[in-house]
Coordinates of C-alpha atoms and ligand atoms in Angstrom, one line a residue:
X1 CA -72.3 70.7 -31.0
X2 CA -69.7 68.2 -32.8
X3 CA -71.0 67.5 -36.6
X4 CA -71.3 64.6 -37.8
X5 CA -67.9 64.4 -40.3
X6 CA -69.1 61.7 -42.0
X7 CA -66.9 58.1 -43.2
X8 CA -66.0 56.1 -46.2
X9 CA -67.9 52.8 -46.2
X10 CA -65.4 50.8 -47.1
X11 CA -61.7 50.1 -47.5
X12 CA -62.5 49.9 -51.6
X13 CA -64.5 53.6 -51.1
X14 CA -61.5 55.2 -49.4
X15 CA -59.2 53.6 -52.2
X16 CA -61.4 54.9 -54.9
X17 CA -61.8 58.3 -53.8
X18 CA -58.2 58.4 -52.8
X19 CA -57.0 57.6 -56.6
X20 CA -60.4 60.2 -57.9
X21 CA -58.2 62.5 -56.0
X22 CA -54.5 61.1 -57.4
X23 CA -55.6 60.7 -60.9
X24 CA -55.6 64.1 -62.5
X25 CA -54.1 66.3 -65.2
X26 CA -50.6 65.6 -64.2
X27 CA -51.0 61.7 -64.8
X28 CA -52.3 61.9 -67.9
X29 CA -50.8 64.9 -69.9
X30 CA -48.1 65.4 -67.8
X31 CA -46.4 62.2 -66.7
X32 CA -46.6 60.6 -70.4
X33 CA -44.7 63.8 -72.1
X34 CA -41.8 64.5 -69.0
X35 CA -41.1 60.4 -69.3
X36 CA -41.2 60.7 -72.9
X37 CA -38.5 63.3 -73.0
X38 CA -36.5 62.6 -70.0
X39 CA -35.1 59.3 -71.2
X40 CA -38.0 57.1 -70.9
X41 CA -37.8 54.1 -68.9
X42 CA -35.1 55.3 -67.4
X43 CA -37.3 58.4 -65.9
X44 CA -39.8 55.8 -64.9
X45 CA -37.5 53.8 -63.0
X46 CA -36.3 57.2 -60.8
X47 CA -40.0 57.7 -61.2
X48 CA -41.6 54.7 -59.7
X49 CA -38.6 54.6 -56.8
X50 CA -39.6 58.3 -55.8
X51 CA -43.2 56.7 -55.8
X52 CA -41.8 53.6 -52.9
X53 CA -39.3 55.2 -51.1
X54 CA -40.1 58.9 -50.4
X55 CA -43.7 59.3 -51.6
X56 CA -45.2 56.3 -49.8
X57 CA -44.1 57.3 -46.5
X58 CA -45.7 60.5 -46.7
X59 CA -48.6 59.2 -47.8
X60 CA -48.6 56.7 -44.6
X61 CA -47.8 59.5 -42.7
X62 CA -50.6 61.9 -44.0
X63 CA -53.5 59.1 -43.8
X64 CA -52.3 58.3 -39.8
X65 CA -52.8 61.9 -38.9
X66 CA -56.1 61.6 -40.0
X67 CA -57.1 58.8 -38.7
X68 CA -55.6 59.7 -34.9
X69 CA -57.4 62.7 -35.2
X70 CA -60.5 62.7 -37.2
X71 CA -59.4 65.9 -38.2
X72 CA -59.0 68.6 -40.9
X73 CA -55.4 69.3 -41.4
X74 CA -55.2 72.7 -38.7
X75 CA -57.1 70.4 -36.1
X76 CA -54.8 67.2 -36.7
X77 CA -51.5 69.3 -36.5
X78 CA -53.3 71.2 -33.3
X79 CA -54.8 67.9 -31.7
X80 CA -51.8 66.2 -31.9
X81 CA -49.1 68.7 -30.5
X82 CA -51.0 69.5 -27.8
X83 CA -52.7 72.4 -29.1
X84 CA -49.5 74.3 -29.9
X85 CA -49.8 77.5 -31.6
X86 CA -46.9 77.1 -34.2
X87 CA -48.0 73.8 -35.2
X88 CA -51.5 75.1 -35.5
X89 CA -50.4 77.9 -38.2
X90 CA -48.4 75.3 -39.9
X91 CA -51.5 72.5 -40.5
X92 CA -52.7 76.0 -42.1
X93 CA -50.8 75.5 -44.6
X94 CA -52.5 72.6 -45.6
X95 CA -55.8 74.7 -46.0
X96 CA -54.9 77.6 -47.7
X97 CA -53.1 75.6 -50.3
X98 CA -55.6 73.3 -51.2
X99 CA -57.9 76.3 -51.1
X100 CA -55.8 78.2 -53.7
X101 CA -54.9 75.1 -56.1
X102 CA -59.0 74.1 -56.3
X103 CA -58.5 78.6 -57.8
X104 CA -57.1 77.7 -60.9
X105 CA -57.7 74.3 -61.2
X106 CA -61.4 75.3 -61.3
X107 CA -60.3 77.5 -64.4
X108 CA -58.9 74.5 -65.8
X109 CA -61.3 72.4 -65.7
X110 CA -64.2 75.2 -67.1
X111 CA -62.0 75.2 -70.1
X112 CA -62.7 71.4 -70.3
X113 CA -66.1 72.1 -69.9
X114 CA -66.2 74.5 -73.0
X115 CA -64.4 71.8 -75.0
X116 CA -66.7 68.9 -74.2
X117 CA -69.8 71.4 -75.7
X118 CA -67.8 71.8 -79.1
X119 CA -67.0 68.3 -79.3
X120 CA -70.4 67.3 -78.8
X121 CA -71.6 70.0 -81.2
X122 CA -69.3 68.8 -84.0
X123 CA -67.0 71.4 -83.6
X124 CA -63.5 69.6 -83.6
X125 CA -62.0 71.3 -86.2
X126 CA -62.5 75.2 -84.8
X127 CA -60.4 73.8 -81.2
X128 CA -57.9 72.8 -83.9
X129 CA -57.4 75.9 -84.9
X130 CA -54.7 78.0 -83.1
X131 CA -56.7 80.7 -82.6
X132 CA -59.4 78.7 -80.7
X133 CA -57.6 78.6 -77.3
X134 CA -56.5 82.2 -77.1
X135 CA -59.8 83.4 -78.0
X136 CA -61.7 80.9 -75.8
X137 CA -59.9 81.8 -72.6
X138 CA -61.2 85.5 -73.0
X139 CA -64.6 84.7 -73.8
X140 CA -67.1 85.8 -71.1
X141 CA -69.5 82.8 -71.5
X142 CA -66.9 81.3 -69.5
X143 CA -68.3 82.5 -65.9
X144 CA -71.9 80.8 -67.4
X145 CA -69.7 77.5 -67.2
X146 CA -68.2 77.9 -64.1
X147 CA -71.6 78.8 -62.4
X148 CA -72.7 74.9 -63.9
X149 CA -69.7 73.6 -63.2
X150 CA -69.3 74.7 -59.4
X151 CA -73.1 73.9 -58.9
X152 CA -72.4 70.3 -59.5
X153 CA -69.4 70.5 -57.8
X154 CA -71.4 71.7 -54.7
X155 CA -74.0 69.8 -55.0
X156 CA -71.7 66.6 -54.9
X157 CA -70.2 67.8 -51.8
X158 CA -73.3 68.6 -50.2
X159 CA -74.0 65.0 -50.7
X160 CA -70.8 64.4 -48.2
X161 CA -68.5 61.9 -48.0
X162 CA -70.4 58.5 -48.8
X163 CA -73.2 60.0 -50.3
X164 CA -71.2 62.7 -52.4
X165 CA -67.4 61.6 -53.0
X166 CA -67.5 58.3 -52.6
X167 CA -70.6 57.6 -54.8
X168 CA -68.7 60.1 -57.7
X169 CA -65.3 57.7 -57.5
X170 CA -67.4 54.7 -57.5
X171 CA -69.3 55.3 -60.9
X172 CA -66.3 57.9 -62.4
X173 CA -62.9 55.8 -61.8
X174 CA -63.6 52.7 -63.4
X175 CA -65.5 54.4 -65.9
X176 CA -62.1 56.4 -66.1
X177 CA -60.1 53.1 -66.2
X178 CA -62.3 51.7 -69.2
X179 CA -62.2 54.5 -71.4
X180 CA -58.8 54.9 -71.7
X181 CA -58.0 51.0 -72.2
X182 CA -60.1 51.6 -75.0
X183 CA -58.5 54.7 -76.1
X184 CA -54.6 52.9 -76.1
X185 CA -56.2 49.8 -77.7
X186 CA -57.6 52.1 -80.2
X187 CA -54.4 54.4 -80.8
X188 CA -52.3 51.1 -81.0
X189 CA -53.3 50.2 -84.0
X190 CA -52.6 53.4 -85.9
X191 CA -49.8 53.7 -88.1
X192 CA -46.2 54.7 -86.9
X193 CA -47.8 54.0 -83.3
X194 CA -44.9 51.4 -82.4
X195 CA -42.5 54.3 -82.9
X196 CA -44.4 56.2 -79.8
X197 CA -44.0 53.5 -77.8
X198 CA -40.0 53.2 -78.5
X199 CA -39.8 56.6 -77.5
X200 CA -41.5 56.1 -74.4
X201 CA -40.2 52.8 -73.1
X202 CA -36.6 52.2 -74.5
X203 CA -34.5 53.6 -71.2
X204 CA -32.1 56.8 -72.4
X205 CA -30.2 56.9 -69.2
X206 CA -27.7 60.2 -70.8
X207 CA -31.0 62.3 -70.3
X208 CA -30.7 62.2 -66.4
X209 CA -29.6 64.8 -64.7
X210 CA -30.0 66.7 -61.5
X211 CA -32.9 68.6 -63.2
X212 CA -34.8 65.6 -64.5
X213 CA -34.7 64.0 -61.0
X214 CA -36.2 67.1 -59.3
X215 CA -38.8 66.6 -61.9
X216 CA -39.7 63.4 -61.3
X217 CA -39.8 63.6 -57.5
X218 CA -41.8 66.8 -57.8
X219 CA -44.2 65.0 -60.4
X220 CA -44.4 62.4 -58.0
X221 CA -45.7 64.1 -55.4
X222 CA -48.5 66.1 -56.7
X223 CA -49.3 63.2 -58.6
X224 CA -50.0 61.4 -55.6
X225 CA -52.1 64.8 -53.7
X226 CA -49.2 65.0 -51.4
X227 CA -48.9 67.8 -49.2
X228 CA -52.4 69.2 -50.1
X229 CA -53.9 67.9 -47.1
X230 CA -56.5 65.9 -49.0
X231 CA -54.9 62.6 -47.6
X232 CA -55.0 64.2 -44.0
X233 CA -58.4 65.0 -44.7
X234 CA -59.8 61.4 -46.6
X235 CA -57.5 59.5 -43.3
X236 CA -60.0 61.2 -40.9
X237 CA -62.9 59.2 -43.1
X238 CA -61.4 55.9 -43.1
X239 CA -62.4 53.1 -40.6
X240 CA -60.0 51.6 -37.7
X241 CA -61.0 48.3 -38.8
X242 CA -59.0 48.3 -42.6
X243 CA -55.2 48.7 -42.9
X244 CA -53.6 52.1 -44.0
X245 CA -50.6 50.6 -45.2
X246 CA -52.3 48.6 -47.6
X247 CA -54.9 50.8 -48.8
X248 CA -52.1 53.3 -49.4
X249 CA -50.3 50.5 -51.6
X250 CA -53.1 50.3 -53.7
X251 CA -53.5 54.3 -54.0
X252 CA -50.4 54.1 -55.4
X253 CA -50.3 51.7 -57.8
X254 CA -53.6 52.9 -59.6
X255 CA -52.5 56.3 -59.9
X256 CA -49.6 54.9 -61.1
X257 CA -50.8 52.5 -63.3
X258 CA -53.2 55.1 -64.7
X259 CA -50.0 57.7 -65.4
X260 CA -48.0 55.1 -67.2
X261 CA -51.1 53.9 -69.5
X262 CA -51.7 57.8 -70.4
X263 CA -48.0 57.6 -71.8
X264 CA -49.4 54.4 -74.3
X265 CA -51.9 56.3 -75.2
X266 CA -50.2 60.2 -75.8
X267 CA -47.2 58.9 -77.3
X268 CA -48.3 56.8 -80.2
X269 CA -50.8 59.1 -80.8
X270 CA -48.3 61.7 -81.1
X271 CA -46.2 60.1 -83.2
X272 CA -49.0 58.7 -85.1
X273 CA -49.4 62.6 -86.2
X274 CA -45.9 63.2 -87.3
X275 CA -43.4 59.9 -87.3
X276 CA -40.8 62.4 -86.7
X277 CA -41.6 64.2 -83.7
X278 CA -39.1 65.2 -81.3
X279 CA -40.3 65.0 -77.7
X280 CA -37.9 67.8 -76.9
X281 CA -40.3 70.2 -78.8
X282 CA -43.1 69.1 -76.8
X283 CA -44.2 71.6 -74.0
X284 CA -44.5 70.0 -70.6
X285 CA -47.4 72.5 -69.5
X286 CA -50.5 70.2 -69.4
X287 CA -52.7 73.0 -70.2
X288 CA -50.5 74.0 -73.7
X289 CA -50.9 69.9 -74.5
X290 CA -54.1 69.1 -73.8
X291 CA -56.1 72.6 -75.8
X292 CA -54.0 72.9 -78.1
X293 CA -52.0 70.4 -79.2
X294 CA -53.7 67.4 -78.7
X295 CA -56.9 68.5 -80.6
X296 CA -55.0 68.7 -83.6
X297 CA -53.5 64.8 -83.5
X298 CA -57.8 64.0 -83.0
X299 CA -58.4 66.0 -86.0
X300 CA -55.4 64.5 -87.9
X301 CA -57.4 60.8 -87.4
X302 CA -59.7 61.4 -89.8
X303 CA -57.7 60.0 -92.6
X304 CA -57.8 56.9 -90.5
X305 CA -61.7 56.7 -89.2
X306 CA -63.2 59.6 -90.5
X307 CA -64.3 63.0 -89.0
X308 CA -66.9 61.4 -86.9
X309 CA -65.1 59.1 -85.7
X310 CA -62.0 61.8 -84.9
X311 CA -64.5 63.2 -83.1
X312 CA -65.9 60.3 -81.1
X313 CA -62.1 59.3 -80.1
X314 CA -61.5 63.1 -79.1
X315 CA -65.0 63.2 -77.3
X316 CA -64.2 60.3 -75.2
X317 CA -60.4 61.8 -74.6
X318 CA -61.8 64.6 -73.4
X319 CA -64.2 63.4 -71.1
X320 CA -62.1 60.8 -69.9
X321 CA -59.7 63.8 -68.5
X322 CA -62.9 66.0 -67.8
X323 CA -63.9 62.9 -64.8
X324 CA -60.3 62.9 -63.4
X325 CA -59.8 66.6 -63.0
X326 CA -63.7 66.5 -61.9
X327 CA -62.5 63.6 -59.3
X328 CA -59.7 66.2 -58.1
X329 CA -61.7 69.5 -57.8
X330 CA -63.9 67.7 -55.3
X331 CA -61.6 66.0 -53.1
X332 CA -59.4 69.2 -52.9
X333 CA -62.8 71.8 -51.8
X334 CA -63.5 69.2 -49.4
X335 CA -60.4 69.8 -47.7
X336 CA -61.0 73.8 -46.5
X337 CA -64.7 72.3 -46.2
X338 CA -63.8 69.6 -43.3
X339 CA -62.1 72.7 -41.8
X340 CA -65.2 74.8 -41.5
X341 CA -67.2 71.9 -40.1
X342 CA -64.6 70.9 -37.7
X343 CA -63.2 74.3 -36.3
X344 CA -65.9 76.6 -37.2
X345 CA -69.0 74.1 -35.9
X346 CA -69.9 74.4 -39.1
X347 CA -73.2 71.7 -40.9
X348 CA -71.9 70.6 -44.0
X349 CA -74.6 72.2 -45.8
X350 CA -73.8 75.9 -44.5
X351 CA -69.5 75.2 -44.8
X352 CA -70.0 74.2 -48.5
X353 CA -71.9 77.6 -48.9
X354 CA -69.2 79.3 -47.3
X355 CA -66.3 77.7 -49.5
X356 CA -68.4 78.0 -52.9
X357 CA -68.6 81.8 -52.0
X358 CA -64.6 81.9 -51.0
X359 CA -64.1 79.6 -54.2
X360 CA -65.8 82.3 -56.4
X361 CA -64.0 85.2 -55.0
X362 CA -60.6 83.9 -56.1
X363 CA -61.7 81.7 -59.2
X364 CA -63.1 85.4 -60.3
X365 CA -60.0 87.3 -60.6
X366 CA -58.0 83.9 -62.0
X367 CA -60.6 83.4 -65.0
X368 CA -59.8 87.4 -65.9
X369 CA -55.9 86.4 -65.9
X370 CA -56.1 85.7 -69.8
X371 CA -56.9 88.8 -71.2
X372 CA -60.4 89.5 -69.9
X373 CA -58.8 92.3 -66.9
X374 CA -55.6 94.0 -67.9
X375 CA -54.8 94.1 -64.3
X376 CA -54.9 90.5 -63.5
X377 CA -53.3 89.8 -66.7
X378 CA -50.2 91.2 -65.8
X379 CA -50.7 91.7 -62.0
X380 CA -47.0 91.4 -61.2
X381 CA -43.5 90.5 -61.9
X382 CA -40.6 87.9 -61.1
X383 CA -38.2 85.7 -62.5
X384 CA -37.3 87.9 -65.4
X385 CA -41.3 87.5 -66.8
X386 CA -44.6 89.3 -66.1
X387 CA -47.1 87.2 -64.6
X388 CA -50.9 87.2 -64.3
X389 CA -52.5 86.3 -60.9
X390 CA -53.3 82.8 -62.4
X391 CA -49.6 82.2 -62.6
X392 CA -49.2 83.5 -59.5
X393 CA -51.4 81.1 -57.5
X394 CA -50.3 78.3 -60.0
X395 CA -46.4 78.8 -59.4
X396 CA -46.6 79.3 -55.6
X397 CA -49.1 77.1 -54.6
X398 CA -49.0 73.9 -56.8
X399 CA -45.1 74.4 -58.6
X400 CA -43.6 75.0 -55.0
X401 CA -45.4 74.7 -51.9
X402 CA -46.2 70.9 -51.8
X403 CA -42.9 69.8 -51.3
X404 CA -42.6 72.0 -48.2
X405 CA -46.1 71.1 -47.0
X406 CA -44.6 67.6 -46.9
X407 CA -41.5 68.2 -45.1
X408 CA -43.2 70.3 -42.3
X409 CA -45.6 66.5 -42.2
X410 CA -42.7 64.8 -42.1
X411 CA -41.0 66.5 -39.2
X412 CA -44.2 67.3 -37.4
X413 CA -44.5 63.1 -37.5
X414 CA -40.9 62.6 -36.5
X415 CA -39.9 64.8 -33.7
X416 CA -43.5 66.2 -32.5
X417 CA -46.2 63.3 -32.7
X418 CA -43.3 61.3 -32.4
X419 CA -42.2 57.6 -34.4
X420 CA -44.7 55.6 -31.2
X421 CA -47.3 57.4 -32.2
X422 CA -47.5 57.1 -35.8
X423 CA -46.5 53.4 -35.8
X424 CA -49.4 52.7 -33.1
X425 CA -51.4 54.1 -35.3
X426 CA -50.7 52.7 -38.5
X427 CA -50.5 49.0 -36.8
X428 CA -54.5 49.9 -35.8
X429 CA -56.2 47.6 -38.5
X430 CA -52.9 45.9 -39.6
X431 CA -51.0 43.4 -37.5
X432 CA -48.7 42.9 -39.7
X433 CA -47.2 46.2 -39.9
X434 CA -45.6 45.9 -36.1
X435 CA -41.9 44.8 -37.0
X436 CA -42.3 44.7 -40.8
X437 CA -39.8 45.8 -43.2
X438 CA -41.8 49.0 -44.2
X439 CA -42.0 50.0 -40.4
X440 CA -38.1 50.0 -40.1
X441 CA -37.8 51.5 -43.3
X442 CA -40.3 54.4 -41.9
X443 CA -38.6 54.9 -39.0
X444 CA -35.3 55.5 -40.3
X445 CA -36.4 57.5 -42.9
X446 CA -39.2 60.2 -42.2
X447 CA -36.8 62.2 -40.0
X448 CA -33.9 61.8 -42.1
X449 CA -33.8 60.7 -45.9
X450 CA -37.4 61.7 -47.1
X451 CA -37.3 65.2 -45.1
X452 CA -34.1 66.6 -47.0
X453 CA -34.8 65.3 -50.1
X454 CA -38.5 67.2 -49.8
X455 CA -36.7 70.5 -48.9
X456 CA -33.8 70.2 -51.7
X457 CA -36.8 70.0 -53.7
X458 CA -38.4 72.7 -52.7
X459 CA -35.3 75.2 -52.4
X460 CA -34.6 74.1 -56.1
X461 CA -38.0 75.3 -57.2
X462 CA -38.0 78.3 -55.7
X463 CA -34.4 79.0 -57.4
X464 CA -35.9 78.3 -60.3
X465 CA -39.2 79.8 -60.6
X466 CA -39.0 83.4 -58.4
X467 CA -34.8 83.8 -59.0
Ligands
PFF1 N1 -53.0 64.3 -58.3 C1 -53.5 65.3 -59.1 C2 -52.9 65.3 -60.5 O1 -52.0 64.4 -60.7 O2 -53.3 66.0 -61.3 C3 -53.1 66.6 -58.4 C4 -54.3 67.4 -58.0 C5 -54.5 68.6 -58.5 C6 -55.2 66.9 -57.1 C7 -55.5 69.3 -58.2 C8 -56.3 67.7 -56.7 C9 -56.4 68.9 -57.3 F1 -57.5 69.6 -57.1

């Protein structure tokens, strides 16, 4: 018997959960430090063309699949080639990835979890201690947190798409969007703020290199949930009545947007710590940022508002980043969960069961990768380093295998679905988009352009991390 797979109920739900899903860690650790040491504006210019000119097509791209096929990623590559094996084993791709990434970004976001309790509880000044993170990450308590987190997680998904998702971005991203306005108004009017700002928007265009624009097209990417299938995924909820092209546009510009006011607010703070900070020194590694780094600039306001108030201002930092990584867990477990309902015959009820047990299996032997197991601590070696199974999941499936998951969209659009197809339908619930400029620009440039720029990406990563 088909399920019922459920639908966004409206253009704005789609949008919203869309950016729940873009708007994560990586806009608002990430992005603010790379820009801030990779020349600025400058990076934001490559940045923000990545963004237009190879992102956006993929995102187009992704959402269209979707749509055609009302489909999990397997059964939208399968549906639309005809049922062809290869194709088949290749939209697995965009399962087990998602699957894996939701591993350790579950981890992440338990550790969030555990800082949100000591803030509440007063504790700001232990996570400022550098002890605090090392210790914390071994602590068993930490499986009683996952258990709460990934019961709410669940129970939001059991909820499905309108009921679950959409109703989470609906009250959680302009909750988002509101704290941290009031956060960069806030850390604007610290001292030595204005020199955080120089840093981060005067253009330093000697910085580039071929390094820095790998960077940005990588941070790109992810930023946007490319080649995760989430967007394959969220297309197969949207209605045939709104526009893709636009809906996509506005995707964009939130997440965005949201990534470039996370920079107004990291850097002056930063600076606001020490007026002589050099971003060079800064680690790019969210996780290293956020615990602990950042908890010292909160602690380091208190001269300014007091320890309450350092507290409060952390508190609401926190939480602020706790809702967009919360936003991001859920749309990337839906993901392997569309697939059990739509291959499997799954109810939602019984394939969110199923994924909370696989989820536990895996998030299990990634929460013992910090000390708690010797074996998964150092589990295996490449590269030159030892690495624990965390790292492992974390360098193959979110450092390197998005770009390719991308590429094998890009040509399975291209020369299998073929460029009829996807502009048919991406013109369903948009007119305009027959003979616009973006058509001819998609056209030309999903087979060609976007493609080999998504592969020298990914053959540079994989130079980089495993040789
Ligand atoms: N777009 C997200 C970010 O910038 O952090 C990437 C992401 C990560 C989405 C993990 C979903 C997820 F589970």
């Amino acid at each position: 018997m088909e399920q019922d797979r459920g639908q966004f109920s409206s253009r704005l739900g789609f949008i919203l959960a869309a950016a729940g899903s873009a708007v994560g860690l990586g806009n608002l650790v990430a992005f603010p430090v790379m820009a801030s040491k990779n020349g600025g504006a400058a990076f934001l210019i490559i940045y923000l063309l990545f963004v237009a000119f190879i992102c956006y097509p993929v995102m187009l791209a992704e959402i269209a699949m979707g749509r055609r096929t009302q489909r999990n990623p397997v059964g939208a590559f399968s549906m639309l080639s005809d049922r062809s094996k290869v194709w088949r084993l290749t939209g697995m791709l965009g399962i087990v990835t998602p699957f894996m990434i939701a591993v350790f970004y579950t981890v992440i976001t338990v550790w969030l979890v555990v800082y949100l309790k000591q803030l509440a509880t007063g504790n700001l000044d232990t996570l400022s201690s550098d002890a605090t993170f090392s210790n914390l990450v071994q602590e068993p308590s930490l499986f009683g947190y996952a258990s709460l987190l990934l019961a709410a997680v669940f129970l939001i998904l059991v909820g499905g798409v309108k009921g679950g998702i959409e109703r989470l971005a609906r009250v959680l991203m302009p909750t988002l969007a509101v704290m941290l306005v009031v956060l960069v108004c806030f850390v604007l009017t610290l001292d030595n703020a204005s020199a955080g700002i120089a840093y981060y928007l005067v253009p330093d265009f000697s910085k580039m290199d071929l390094g820095v624009v790998n960077g940005a097209l990588s941070q790109a990417f992810f930023s946007l949930s490319l080649g995760m299938g989430i967007l394959i995924t969220y297309g197969s909820y949207f209605s045939r009545t709104d526009s893709i092209p636009s809906s996509a546009r506005m995707v964009a510009t939130m997440d965005t947007s949201i990534a470039f006011f996370a920079g107004l607010l990291i850097l002056p703070a930063i600076f606001a710590f020490d007026p002589n900070t050099n971003t060079d020194d800064l680690s790019t590694s969210s996780v290293g940022l956020i615990f602990s780094f950042l908890p010292k600039i909160f602690l380091s306001m208190q001269a300014a508002v007091g320890y309450f108030g350092a507290s409060v201002v952390a508190l609401i930092f926190f939480l602020l980043v706790f809702f967009a990584a919360l936003t991001s867990l859920v749309s990337i477990i839906e993901i392997p969960i569309s697939y059990w309902i739509d291959e499997w015959k799954m109810t939602r009820k019984r394939a969110v069961l199923t994924q909370a047990f696989l989820l536990a299996l895996f998030a299990i032997p990634a929460t013992l990768s910090f000390g708690l197991s010797e074996f998964f601590t150092n589990f295996t070696n490449y590269g030159g380093l030892s690495k624990s199974f965390f790292d492992v999941v974390y360098d193959v499936f979110y450092e390197t295998i998005l770009p390719l998951v991308g590429f094998t969209a890009c040509i399975f659009c291209v020369y299998r679905w073929k460029l009829n197809g996807l502009n048919e339908e991406l013109s369903v619930g948009d007119p305009r988009y027959n003979g616009s400029l973006m058509q001819r620009y998609l056209n030309v440039s999903l087979g060609t352009v976007v493609p080999v720029v998504l592969f020298s990406v990914f053959v540079s990563t994989v130079y980089t991390i495993f040789i």
